[in-house]
XYZ file of C-alpha atoms in Angstrom:
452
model
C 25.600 66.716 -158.141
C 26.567 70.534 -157.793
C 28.737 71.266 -154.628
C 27.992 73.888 -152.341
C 30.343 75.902 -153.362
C 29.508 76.142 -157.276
C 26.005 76.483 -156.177
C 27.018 79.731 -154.210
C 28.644 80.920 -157.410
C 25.924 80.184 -159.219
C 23.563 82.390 -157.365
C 26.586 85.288 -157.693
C 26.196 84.859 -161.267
C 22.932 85.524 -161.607
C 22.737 87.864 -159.081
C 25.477 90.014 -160.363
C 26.442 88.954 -163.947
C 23.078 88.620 -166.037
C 23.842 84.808 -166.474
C 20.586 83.543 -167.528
C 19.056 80.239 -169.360
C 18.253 82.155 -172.766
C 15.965 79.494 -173.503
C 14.000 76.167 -173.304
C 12.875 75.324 -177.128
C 10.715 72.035 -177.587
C 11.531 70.357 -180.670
C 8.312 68.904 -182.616
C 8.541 66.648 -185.734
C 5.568 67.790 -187.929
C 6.003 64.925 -190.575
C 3.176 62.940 -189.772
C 0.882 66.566 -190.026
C 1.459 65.478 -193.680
C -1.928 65.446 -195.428
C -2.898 66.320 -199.536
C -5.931 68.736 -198.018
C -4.218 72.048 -196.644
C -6.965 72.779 -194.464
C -6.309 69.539 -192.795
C -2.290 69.762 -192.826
C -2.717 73.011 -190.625
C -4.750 71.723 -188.389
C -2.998 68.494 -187.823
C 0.255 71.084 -187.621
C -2.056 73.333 -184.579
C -3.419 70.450 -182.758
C -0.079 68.620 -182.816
C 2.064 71.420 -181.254
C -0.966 72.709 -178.883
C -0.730 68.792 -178.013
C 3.067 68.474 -177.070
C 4.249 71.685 -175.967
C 0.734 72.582 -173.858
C 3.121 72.147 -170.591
C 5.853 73.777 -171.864
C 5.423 77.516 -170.430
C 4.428 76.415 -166.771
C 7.302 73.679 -166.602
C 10.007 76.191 -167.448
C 8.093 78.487 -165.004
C 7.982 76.095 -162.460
C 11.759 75.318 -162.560
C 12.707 79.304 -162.728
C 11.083 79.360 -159.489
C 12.200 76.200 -157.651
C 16.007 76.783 -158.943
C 16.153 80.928 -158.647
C 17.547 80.248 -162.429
C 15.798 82.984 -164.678
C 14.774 81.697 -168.111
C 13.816 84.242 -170.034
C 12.355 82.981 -173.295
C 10.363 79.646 -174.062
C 10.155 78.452 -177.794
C 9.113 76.134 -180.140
C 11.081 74.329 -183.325
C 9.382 72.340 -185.777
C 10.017 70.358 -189.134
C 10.686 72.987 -191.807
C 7.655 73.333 -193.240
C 8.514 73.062 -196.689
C 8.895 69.658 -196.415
C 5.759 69.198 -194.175
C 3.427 71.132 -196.972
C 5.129 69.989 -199.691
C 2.161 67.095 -200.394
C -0.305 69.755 -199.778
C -2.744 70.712 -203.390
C -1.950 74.480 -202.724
C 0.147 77.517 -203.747
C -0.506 79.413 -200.867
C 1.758 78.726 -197.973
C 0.844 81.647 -195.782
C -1.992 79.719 -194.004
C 1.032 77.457 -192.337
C 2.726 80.224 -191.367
C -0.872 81.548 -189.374
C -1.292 77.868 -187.719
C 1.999 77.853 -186.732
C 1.497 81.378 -184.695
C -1.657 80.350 -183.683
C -0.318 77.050 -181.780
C 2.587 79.710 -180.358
C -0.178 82.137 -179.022
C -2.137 79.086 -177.358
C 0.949 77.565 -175.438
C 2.333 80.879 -174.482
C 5.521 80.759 -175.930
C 7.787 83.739 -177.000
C 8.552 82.103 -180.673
C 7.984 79.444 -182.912
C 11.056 78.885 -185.550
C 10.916 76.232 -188.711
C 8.852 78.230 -191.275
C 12.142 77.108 -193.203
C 13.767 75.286 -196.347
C 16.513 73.518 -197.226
C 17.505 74.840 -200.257
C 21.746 73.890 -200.444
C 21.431 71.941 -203.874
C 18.494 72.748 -205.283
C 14.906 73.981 -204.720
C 11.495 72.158 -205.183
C 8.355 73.463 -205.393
C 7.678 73.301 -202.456
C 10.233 75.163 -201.336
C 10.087 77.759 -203.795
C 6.601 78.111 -202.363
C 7.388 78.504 -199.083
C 10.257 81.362 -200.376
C 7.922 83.307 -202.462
C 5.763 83.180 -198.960
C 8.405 84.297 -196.730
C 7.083 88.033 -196.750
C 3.524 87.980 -196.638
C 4.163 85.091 -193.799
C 6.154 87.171 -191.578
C 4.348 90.574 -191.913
C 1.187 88.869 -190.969
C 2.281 86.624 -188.139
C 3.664 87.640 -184.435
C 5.736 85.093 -183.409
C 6.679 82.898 -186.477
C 10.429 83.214 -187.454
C 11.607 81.892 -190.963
C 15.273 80.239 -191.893
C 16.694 79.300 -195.120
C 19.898 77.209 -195.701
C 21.088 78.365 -199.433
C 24.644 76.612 -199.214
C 26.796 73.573 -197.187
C 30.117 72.597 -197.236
C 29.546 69.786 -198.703
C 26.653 70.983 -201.507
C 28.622 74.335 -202.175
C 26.066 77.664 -202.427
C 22.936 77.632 -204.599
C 22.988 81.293 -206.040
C 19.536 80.781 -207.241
C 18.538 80.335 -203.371
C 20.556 83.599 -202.804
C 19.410 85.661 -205.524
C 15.511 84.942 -204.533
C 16.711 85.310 -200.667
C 17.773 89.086 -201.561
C 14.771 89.519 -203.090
C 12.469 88.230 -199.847
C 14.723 90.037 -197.119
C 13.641 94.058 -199.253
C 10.291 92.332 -199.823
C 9.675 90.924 -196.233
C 11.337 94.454 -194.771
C 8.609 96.747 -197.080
C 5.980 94.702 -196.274
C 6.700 95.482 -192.383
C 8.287 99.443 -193.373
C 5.881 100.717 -190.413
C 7.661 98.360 -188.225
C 11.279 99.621 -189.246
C 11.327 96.695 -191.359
C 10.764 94.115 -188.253
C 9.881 91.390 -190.259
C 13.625 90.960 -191.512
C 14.628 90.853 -187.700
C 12.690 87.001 -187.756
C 14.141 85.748 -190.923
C 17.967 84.292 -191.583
C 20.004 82.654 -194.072
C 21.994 80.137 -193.667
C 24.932 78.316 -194.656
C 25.306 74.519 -193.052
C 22.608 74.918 -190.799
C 22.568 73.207 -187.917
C 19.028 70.698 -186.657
C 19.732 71.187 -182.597
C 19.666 74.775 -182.801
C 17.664 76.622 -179.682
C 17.988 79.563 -180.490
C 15.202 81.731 -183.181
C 15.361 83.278 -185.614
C 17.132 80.202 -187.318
C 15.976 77.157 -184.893
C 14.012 74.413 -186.637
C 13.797 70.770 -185.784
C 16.044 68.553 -188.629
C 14.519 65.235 -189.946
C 17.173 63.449 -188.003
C 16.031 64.684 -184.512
C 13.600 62.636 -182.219
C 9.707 62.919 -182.348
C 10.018 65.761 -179.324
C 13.237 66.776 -177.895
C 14.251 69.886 -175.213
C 17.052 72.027 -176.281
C 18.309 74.477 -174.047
C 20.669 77.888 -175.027
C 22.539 79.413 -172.217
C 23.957 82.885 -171.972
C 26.860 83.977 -169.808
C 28.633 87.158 -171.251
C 28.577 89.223 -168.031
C 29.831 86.222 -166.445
C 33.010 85.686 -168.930
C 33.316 89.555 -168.486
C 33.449 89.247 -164.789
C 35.884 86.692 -164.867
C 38.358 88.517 -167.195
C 38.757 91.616 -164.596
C 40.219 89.134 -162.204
C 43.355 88.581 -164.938
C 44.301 91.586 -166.163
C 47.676 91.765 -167.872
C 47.641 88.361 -167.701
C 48.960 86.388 -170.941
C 46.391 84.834 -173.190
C 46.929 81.441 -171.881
C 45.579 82.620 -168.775
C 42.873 84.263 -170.438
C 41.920 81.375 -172.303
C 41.846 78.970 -169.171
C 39.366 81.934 -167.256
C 37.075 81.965 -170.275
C 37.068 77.742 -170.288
C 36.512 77.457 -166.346
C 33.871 79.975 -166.658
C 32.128 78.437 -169.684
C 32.501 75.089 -167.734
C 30.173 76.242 -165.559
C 26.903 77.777 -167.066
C 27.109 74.858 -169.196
C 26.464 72.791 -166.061
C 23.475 74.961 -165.075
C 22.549 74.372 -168.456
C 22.469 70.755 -168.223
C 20.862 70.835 -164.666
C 17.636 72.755 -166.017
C 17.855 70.569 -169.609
C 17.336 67.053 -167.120
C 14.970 68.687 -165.242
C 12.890 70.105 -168.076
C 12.976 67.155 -170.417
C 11.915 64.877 -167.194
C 9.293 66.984 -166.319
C 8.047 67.118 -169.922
C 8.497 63.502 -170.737
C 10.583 64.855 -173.471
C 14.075 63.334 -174.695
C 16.889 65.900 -173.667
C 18.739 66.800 -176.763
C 21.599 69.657 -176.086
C 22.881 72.573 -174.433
C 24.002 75.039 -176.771
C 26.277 77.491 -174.569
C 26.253 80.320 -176.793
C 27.571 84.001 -175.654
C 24.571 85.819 -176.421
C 24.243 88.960 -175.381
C 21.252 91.507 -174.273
C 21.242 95.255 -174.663
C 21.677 95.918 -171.141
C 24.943 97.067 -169.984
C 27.216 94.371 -168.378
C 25.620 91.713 -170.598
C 27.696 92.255 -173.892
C 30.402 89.809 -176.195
C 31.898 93.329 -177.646
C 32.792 94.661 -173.904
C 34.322 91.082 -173.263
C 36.767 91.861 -176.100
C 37.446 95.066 -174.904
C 38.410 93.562 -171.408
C 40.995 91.375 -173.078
C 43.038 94.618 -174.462
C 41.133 96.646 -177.267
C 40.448 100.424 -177.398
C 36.780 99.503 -179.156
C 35.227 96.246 -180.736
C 36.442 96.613 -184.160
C 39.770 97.894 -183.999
C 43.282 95.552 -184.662
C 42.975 92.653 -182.903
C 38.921 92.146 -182.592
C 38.807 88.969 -184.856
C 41.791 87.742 -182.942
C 40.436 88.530 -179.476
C 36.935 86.952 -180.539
C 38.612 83.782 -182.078
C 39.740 82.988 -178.812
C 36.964 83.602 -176.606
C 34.833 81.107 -179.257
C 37.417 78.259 -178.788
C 37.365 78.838 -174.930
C 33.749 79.152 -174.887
C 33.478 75.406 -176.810
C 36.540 73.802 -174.884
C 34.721 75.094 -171.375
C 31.377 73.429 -172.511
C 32.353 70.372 -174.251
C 34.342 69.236 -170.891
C 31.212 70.278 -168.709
C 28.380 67.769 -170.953
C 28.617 65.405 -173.425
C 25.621 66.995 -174.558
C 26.822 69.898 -176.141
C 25.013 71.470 -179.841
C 23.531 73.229 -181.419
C 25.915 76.547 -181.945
C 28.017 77.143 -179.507
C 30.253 79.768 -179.102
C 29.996 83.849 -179.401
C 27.637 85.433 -181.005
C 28.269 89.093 -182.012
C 24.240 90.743 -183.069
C 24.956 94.152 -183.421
C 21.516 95.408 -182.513
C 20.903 92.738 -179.325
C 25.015 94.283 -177.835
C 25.144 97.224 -175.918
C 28.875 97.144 -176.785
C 28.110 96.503 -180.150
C 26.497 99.108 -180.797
C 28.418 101.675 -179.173
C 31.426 100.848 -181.348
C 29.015 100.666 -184.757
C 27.639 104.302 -183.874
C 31.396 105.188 -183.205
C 32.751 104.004 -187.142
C 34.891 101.576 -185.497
C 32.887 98.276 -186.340
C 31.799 98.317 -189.888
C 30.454 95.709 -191.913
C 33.902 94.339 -193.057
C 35.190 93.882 -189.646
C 31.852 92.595 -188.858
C 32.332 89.817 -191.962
C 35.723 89.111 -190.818
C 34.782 88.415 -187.231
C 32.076 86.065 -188.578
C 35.136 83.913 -189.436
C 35.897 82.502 -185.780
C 32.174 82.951 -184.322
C 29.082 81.484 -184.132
C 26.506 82.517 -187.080
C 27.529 85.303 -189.060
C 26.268 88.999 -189.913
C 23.240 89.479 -187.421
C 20.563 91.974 -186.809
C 22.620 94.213 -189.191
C 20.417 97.186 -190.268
C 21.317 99.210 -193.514
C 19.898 101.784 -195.447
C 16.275 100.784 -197.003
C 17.383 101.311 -200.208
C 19.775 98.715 -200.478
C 19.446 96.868 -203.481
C 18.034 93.162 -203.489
C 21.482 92.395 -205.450
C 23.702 94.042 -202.730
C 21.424 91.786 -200.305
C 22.015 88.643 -201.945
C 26.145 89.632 -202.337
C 26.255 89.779 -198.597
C 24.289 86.750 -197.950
C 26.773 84.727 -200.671
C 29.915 86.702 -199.110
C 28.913 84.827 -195.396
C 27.301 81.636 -197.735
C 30.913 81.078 -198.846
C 32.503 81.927 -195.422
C 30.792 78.970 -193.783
C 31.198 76.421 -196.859
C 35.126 76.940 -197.073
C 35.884 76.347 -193.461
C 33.450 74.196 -192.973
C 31.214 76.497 -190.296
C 27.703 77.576 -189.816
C 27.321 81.051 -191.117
C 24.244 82.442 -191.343
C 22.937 86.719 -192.534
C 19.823 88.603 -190.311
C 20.313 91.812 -192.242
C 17.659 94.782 -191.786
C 17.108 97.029 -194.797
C 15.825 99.260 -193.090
C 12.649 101.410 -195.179
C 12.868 105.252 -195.055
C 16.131 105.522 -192.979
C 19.900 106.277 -193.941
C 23.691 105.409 -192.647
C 23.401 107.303 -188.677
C 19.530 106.633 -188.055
C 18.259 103.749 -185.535
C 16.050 100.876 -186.283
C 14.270 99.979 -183.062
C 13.401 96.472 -182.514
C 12.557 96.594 -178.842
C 13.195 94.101 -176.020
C 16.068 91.085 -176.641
C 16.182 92.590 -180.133
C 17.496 96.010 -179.064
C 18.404 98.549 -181.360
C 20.411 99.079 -184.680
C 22.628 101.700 -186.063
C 22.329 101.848 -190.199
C 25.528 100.927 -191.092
C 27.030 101.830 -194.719
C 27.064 99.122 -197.606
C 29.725 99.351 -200.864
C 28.323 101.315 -203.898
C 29.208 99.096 -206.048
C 27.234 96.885 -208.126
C 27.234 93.380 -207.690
C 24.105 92.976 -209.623
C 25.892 90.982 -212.730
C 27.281 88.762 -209.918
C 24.168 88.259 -208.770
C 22.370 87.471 -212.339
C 24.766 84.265 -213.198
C 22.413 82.200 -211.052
C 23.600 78.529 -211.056
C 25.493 76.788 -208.191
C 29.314 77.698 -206.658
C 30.385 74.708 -206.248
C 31.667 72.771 -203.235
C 34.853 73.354 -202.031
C 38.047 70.236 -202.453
C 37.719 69.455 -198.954
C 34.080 68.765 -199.115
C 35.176 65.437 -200.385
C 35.422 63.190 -197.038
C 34.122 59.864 -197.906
């Protein structure tokens, strides 16, 4: 039970700090939607998802309101549908993608993630499918968002996977150009992709999970940043400590709401995934928590340092609060979706190569990155290997959201609206990596890979 006293603090930190549940996401195992007809596969997919997530919306509404706790989005995960459709007699995969959104419209819920494949080792045809999809699926949907996992630890990095994946990200970004490109901002590609993840674009629901299952994502960074202004010019051990006492506790609002909701919903409860996530508002940003511990600007000497140990705080604070801990977990750093983020991008200070070396100690990689639209496929796919191979070496999710960004050059602004926020186009290297690119094949899995 929750004292009086943390409850008080509680109710400061929402008040005050933007600390919010991010989201509820319901989990739904699609496998038995299986069928040879694809006109009966999507509508086993609609009815099944309209049938176990119909109580979703007003549950999480209902416990916003009993518990003054504001949860801003609720979503759905599924089975990657590559595997789903993959016994399906059709080429066309873009009528999955339209039952999907259609089942997302009809339970009210903000966005439905799994339009995904697994893709670490090899491809199949159904997954190739499902790729060659990705575009058309996206510009045509509203609330579908699409993952791919080209590379793991322990399968090293298909560079087939990535050379197609540079290809979809220009494709999927001119087929929504009047949208600055918005259809990139639902897609992401992964390395050692995670099956508890809550959060979208890259949430699906792995093979291993239950039938139905409620993850929930919290997000505290105007709490952590709070916290720091009580310790200035304190050593890092205090730091660390602040950041682990205050992670402590949003994870145990998360768990409160994840009982409630998965009770409610007669739904196993699966994890909390206490992830830094910021908003665009002011006072809600990872790059101004940084910037509290001693830097000028995010980006400077001393950022990757800085964010390396607000991610291990941020896990050590959670893991001792619930033994229900997943998912991601840790700090993310979205350029577009970080007020502080992007103040230091417009500024020069944060470029893409302090951005990739950040990714190194944080949760996901290189997100909601917007460059100039005509950014080769090749350059793409170099970026998406670069982070591919960051995650399979030390043995971490990584994981590229990159916006190429039609009609616009290095200074303009992609506008995404809402969580999303706003981009600065940031510069890309001139050089070719297009004869990288071309070898194709498979980079191999690193020594360490070999555990057994």
């Amino acid at each position: 039970m929750l004292s009086r006293n943390e409850i008080m603090q509680t109710i400061q930190m929402i008040d005050q700090q933007h600390l919010d549940i991010r989201t509820i996401t319901m989990g739904i195992s699609l496998l038995s939607c299986a069928d040879p007809d694809p006109e009966a596969c999507c509508r086993k997919i609609y009815d099944k998802i309209c049938r176990k997530a119909e109580r979703l919306v007003p549950v999480g509404e209902t416990i916003e309101a009993e518990f003054g706790i504001p949860i801003v989005n609720k979503r759905i995960s599924v089975t990657p549908i590559a595997l789903v459709a993959a016994g399906c007699e059709t080429a066309d995969y873009v009528p999955f993608a339209k039952a999907l959104d259609r089942a997302a419209k009809t339970c009210g819920v903000n966005f439905i993630g799994g339009y995904s494949a697994l893709v670490q080792k090899g491809m199949t045809e159904a997954d190739r499918k499902l790729m060659d999809a990705i575009p058309e699926a996206l510009a045509e949907t509203e609330f579908v968002c699409s993952s791919v996992n080209v590379g793991s630890t322990r399968a090293g990095i298909n560079m087939d996977a990535v050379r197609q994946m540079g290809q979809v990200v220009k494709k999927t970004a001119q087929r929504t150009a009047d949208r600055d490109g918005f259809g990139c901002a639902k897609l992401v590609v992964f390395c050692n992709a995670v099956e508890d993840n809550p959060f979208m674009a890259g949430a699906f629901h792995g093979v291993g999970e239950a039938e139905t299952v409620i993850n929930v994502g919290v997000s505290g960074p105007g709490v952590v940043y709070h916290a720091l202004q009580s310790v200035k010019g304190q050593p890092f051990d205090v730091v660390a400590e602040t950041v682990k006492k205050t992670a402590f506790r949003v994870t145990r609002m998360g768990q409160l709401v994840a009982q409630e909701a998965s009770q409610r919903l007669d739904t196993q409860f699966g994890i909390v995934d206490l992830s830094l996530a910021p908003t665009p508002a002011v006072g809600d940003s990872v790059a101004r928590i940084l910037e509290e511990m001693g830097l000028e600007v995010c980006g400077t000497h001393g950022t990757t340092a800085a964010l390396a140990l607000l991610n291990d705080a941020v896990k050590k604070g959670g893991v001792m609060a619930s033994s229900s801990v997943g998912g991601l977990s840790g700090a993310f750093i979205p350029v577009s979706e970080d007020e502080g983020m992007i103040a230091a991008a417009r500024s020069g200070a944060l470029t893409l190569d302090k951005l990739e070396a950040m990714t190194c100690v944080c949760s996901v990689g290189l997100d909601m990155i917007a460059v100039p639209g005509d950014t080769s496929a090749a350059t793409i796919a170099a970026i998406i290997a670069d982070e591919a191979a960051i995650g399979m070496v030390n043995n971490k999710t990584t994981a590229v959201r990159i916006i190429p960004a039609p009609g616009k050059g290095v200074g303009d602004t992609v506008e995404m609206g809402g969580l999303l926020g706003s981009a600065p186009v940031m510069p890309v290297h001139t050089g070719s990596a297009e004869d990288f690119i071309a070898r194709g094949g498979r980079i191999p899995a690193p020594l360490h890979s070999l555990k057994n």
